[in-house]
mmCIF file of C-alpha atoms in Angstrom:
data_model
loop_
_atom_site.group_PDB
_atom_site.id
_atom_site.type_symbol
_atom_site.label_atom_id
_atom_site.label_comp_id
_atom_site.label_asym_id
_atom_site.label_seq_id
_atom_site.Cartn_x
_atom_site.Cartn_y
_atom_site.Cartn_z
ATOM 1 C CA UNK A 101 0.000 0.000 0.000
ATOM 2 C CA UNK A 102 1.147 3.544 -0.599
ATOM 3 C CA UNK A 103 0.455 6.984 0.894
ATOM 4 C CA UNK A 104 0.991 10.017 -1.330
ATOM 5 C CA UNK A 105 2.802 12.618 0.763
ATOM 6 C CA UNK A 106 1.918 15.539 -1.493
ATOM 7 C CA UNK A 107 -1.519 15.392 0.152
ATOM 8 C CA UNK A 108 -2.157 17.042 3.511
ATOM 9 C CA UNK A 109 -1.280 14.822 6.478
ATOM 10 C CA UNK A 110 -3.486 15.444 9.525
ATOM 11 C CA UNK A 111 -1.867 16.070 12.897
ATOM 12 C CA UNK A 112 -1.467 12.936 15.038
ATOM 13 C CA UNK A 113 -3.710 12.801 18.103
ATOM 14 C CA UNK A 114 -2.156 10.794 20.928
ATOM 15 C CA UNK A 115 -4.241 8.951 23.528
ATOM 16 C CA UNK A 116 -4.007 10.313 27.056
ATOM 17 C CA UNK A 117 -1.014 8.994 28.984
ATOM 18 C CA UNK A 118 0.971 8.069 25.873
ATOM 19 C CA UNK A 119 4.253 9.688 24.963
ATOM 20 C CA UNK A 120 6.305 9.332 21.804
ATOM 21 C CA UNK A 121 10.001 8.546 21.744
ATOM 22 C CA UNK A 122 12.427 7.003 19.289
ATOM 23 C CA UNK A 123 14.253 3.718 19.425
ATOM 24 C CA UNK A 124 17.418 3.328 21.476
ATOM 25 C CA UNK A 125 19.155 0.138 22.550
ATOM 26 C CA UNK A 126 17.817 0.341 26.130
ATOM 27 C CA UNK A 127 14.343 -0.269 24.651
ATOM 28 C CA UNK A 128 15.448 -3.235 22.507
ATOM 29 C CA UNK A 129 14.096 -5.990 24.769
ATOM 30 C CA UNK A 130 10.695 -4.328 25.204
ATOM 31 C CA UNK A 131 10.389 -3.522 21.481
ATOM 32 C CA UNK A 132 11.412 -7.069 20.573
ATOM 33 C CA UNK A 133 8.866 -8.542 22.977
ATOM 34 C CA UNK A 134 6.100 -6.420 21.413
ATOM 35 C CA UNK A 135 7.235 -7.422 17.901
ATOM 36 C CA UNK A 136 7.066 -11.097 18.916
ATOM 37 C CA UNK A 137 3.557 -10.611 20.281
ATOM 38 C CA UNK A 138 2.441 -8.818 17.132
ATOM 39 C CA UNK A 139 3.869 -11.442 14.808
ATOM 40 C CA UNK A 140 2.303 -14.271 16.809
ATOM 41 C CA UNK A 141 -1.087 -12.667 16.278
ATOM 42 C CA UNK A 142 -0.548 -11.589 12.676
ATOM 43 C CA UNK A 143 1.673 -14.328 11.309
ATOM 44 C CA UNK A 144 5.386 -14.555 10.830
ATOM 45 C CA UNK A 145 8.130 -14.658 13.390
ATOM 46 C CA UNK A 146 10.880 -12.520 14.858
ATOM 47 C CA UNK A 147 14.459 -13.762 15.399
ATOM 48 C CA UNK A 148 15.789 -14.123 18.959
ATOM 49 C CA UNK A 149 16.529 -10.813 20.694
ATOM 50 C CA UNK A 150 20.294 -10.702 20.100
ATOM 51 C CA UNK A 151 19.991 -11.591 16.401
ATOM 52 C CA UNK A 152 17.032 -9.228 15.916
ATOM 53 C CA UNK A 153 18.800 -6.307 17.600
ATOM 54 C CA UNK A 154 22.033 -6.848 15.683
ATOM 55 C CA UNK A 155 20.210 -7.081 12.322
ATOM 56 C CA UNK A 156 17.978 -4.121 13.124
ATOM 57 C CA UNK A 157 20.689 -1.761 14.370
ATOM 58 C CA UNK A 158 23.135 -2.593 11.549
ATOM 59 C CA UNK A 159 20.676 -2.566 8.647
ATOM 60 C CA UNK A 160 21.782 0.003 6.016
ATOM 61 C CA UNK A 161 18.286 1.523 6.128
ATOM 62 C CA UNK A 162 18.226 1.843 9.925
ATOM 63 C CA UNK A 163 17.759 5.283 11.451
ATOM 64 C CA UNK A 164 16.664 5.407 15.098
ATOM 65 C CA UNK A 165 14.685 8.586 14.419
ATOM 66 C CA UNK A 166 12.470 6.504 12.093
ATOM 67 C CA UNK A 167 11.534 3.957 14.731
ATOM 68 C CA UNK A 168 8.656 5.566 16.585
ATOM 69 C CA UNK A 169 7.930 4.131 20.030
ATOM 70 C CA UNK A 170 4.786 4.863 22.045
ATOM 71 C CA UNK A 171 5.127 4.512 25.802
ATOM 72 C CA UNK A 172 2.460 4.399 28.474
ATOM 73 C CA UNK A 173 2.650 3.856 32.232
ATOM 74 C CA UNK A 174 3.383 0.144 31.688
ATOM 75 C CA UNK A 175 6.129 0.616 29.082
ATOM 76 C CA UNK A 176 6.364 0.133 25.305
ATOM 77 C CA UNK A 177 2.827 -0.048 23.992
ATOM 78 C CA UNK A 178 3.300 0.462 20.242
ATOM 79 C CA UNK A 179 6.049 0.549 17.607
ATOM 80 C CA UNK A 180 6.203 1.881 14.068
ATOM 81 C CA UNK A 181 9.516 0.795 12.537
ATOM 82 C CA UNK A 182 10.395 2.567 9.291
ATOM 83 C CA UNK A 183 13.331 2.391 6.908
ATOM 84 C CA UNK A 184 15.115 5.318 5.252
ATOM 85 C CA UNK A 185 13.600 4.275 1.896
ATOM 86 C CA UNK A 186 10.217 5.648 3.105
ATOM 87 C CA UNK A 187 9.008 2.167 3.934
ATOM 88 C CA UNK A 188 7.048 1.099 7.017
ATOM 89 C CA UNK A 189 8.513 -2.241 7.982
ATOM 90 C CA UNK A 190 6.496 -2.991 11.134
ATOM 91 C CA UNK A 191 3.544 -1.496 12.973
ATOM 92 C CA UNK A 192 2.541 -3.219 16.202
ATOM 93 C CA UNK A 193 0.158 -2.072 18.933
ATOM 94 C CA UNK A 194 -0.104 -4.036 22.180
ATOM 95 C CA UNK A 195 -3.547 -5.663 22.615
ATOM 96 C CA UNK A 196 -4.138 -3.652 25.812
ATOM 97 C CA UNK A 197 -3.929 -0.425 23.794
ATOM 98 C CA UNK A 198 -5.660 -1.365 20.554
ATOM 99 C CA UNK A 199 -8.613 0.662 19.281
ATOM 100 C CA UNK A 200 -7.372 3.835 21.003
ATOM 101 C CA UNK A 201 -5.909 5.511 17.929
ATOM 102 C CA UNK A 202 -2.265 4.584 18.526
ATOM 103 C CA UNK A 203 -1.736 2.876 15.171
ATOM 104 C CA UNK A 204 -3.256 5.857 13.382
ATOM 105 C CA UNK A 205 -1.168 8.350 15.382
ATOM 106 C CA UNK A 206 2.052 6.434 14.668
ATOM 107 C CA UNK A 207 1.287 6.253 10.949
ATOM 108 C CA UNK A 208 0.549 9.983 10.790
ATOM 109 C CA UNK A 209 3.772 10.705 12.684
ATOM 110 C CA UNK A 210 5.706 8.615 10.170
ATOM 111 C CA UNK A 211 4.014 10.377 7.243
ATOM 112 C CA UNK A 212 4.857 13.833 8.659
ATOM 113 C CA UNK A 213 8.461 12.799 9.227
ATOM 114 C CA UNK A 214 8.835 11.512 5.671
ATOM 115 C CA UNK A 215 7.174 14.686 4.332
ATOM 116 C CA UNK A 216 9.810 16.711 6.191
ATOM 117 C CA UNK A 217 12.449 14.548 4.533
ATOM 118 C CA UNK A 218 10.926 15.498 1.171
ATOM 119 C CA UNK A 219 9.761 11.980 0.287
ATOM 120 C CA UNK A 220 6.948 11.705 -2.262
ATOM 121 C CA UNK A 221 5.249 8.677 -0.779
ATOM 122 C CA UNK A 222 5.445 5.981 1.910
ATOM 123 C CA UNK A 223 4.951 2.268 1.243
ATOM 124 C CA UNK A 224 4.199 -0.826 3.299
ATOM 125 C CA UNK A 225 3.133 -4.405 2.725
ATOM 126 C CA UNK A 226 0.127 -6.027 4.331
ATOM 127 C CA UNK A 227 -1.322 -9.513 3.974
ATOM 128 C CA UNK A 228 -4.478 -9.545 1.924
ATOM 129 C CA UNK A 229 -6.441 -11.339 4.646
ATOM 130 C CA UNK A 230 -5.494 -8.732 7.279
ATOM 131 C CA UNK A 231 -8.627 -6.682 6.728
ATOM 132 C CA UNK A 232 -8.366 -4.826 10.028
ATOM 133 C CA UNK A 233 -4.924 -3.470 9.157
ATOM 134 C CA UNK A 234 -6.021 -2.623 5.628
ATOM 135 C CA UNK A 235 -8.941 -0.575 6.985
ATOM 136 C CA UNK A 236 -6.554 1.332 9.249
ATOM 137 C CA UNK A 237 -4.164 2.030 6.370
ATOM 138 C CA UNK A 238 -6.981 3.153 4.091
ATOM 139 C CA UNK A 239 -8.325 5.468 6.836
ATOM 140 C CA UNK A 240 -5.024 7.397 6.747
ATOM 141 C CA UNK A 241 -5.001 7.694 2.966
ATOM 142 C CA UNK A 242 -3.056 4.619 1.877
ATOM 143 C CA UNK A 243 -4.089 2.836 -1.314
ATOM 144 C CA UNK A 244 -3.284 -0.537 -2.844
ATOM 145 C CA UNK A 245 -0.698 -0.103 -5.584
ATOM 146 C CA UNK A 246 0.392 -3.673 -6.253
ATOM 147 C CA UNK A 247 -0.511 -7.213 -5.264
ATOM 148 C CA UNK A 248 2.129 -9.879 -4.810
ATOM 149 C CA UNK A 249 1.826 -13.596 -4.212
ATOM 150 C CA UNK A 250 3.023 -14.679 -0.786
ATOM 151 C CA UNK A 251 5.686 -17.422 -1.020
ATOM 152 C CA UNK A 252 4.475 -20.635 0.573
#
């Protein structure tokens, strides 16, 4: 799916008690744990913490300012991990905080950031049967641009 960044991007509205920060290695274990939870529910898997952290932090497209972390009183509650190529690699919201607007706020934050970097659009991939995620992405202006077969 793709979001055209020449269009107006609304301001993100954050739920009460949530603050935004960016990734740093002290948050690695909590971010990894949330990624594991998200992938268990949505399919796929995440490598063990040490391998995940090493791959993540050394990826050529890694920029900590493009990994948006939402924190609440209990810790890391949502993550939007983006690459420098204007690509959203992961978006995960903890079940305790779903349906509060966190996913939307993180996406809008990412869009604004990429607009400031003078990108023309932002892309992501989503499984065709993940209708809930697709509705969220469409609600923030993303559109399907290409379908790909999922390797079995």
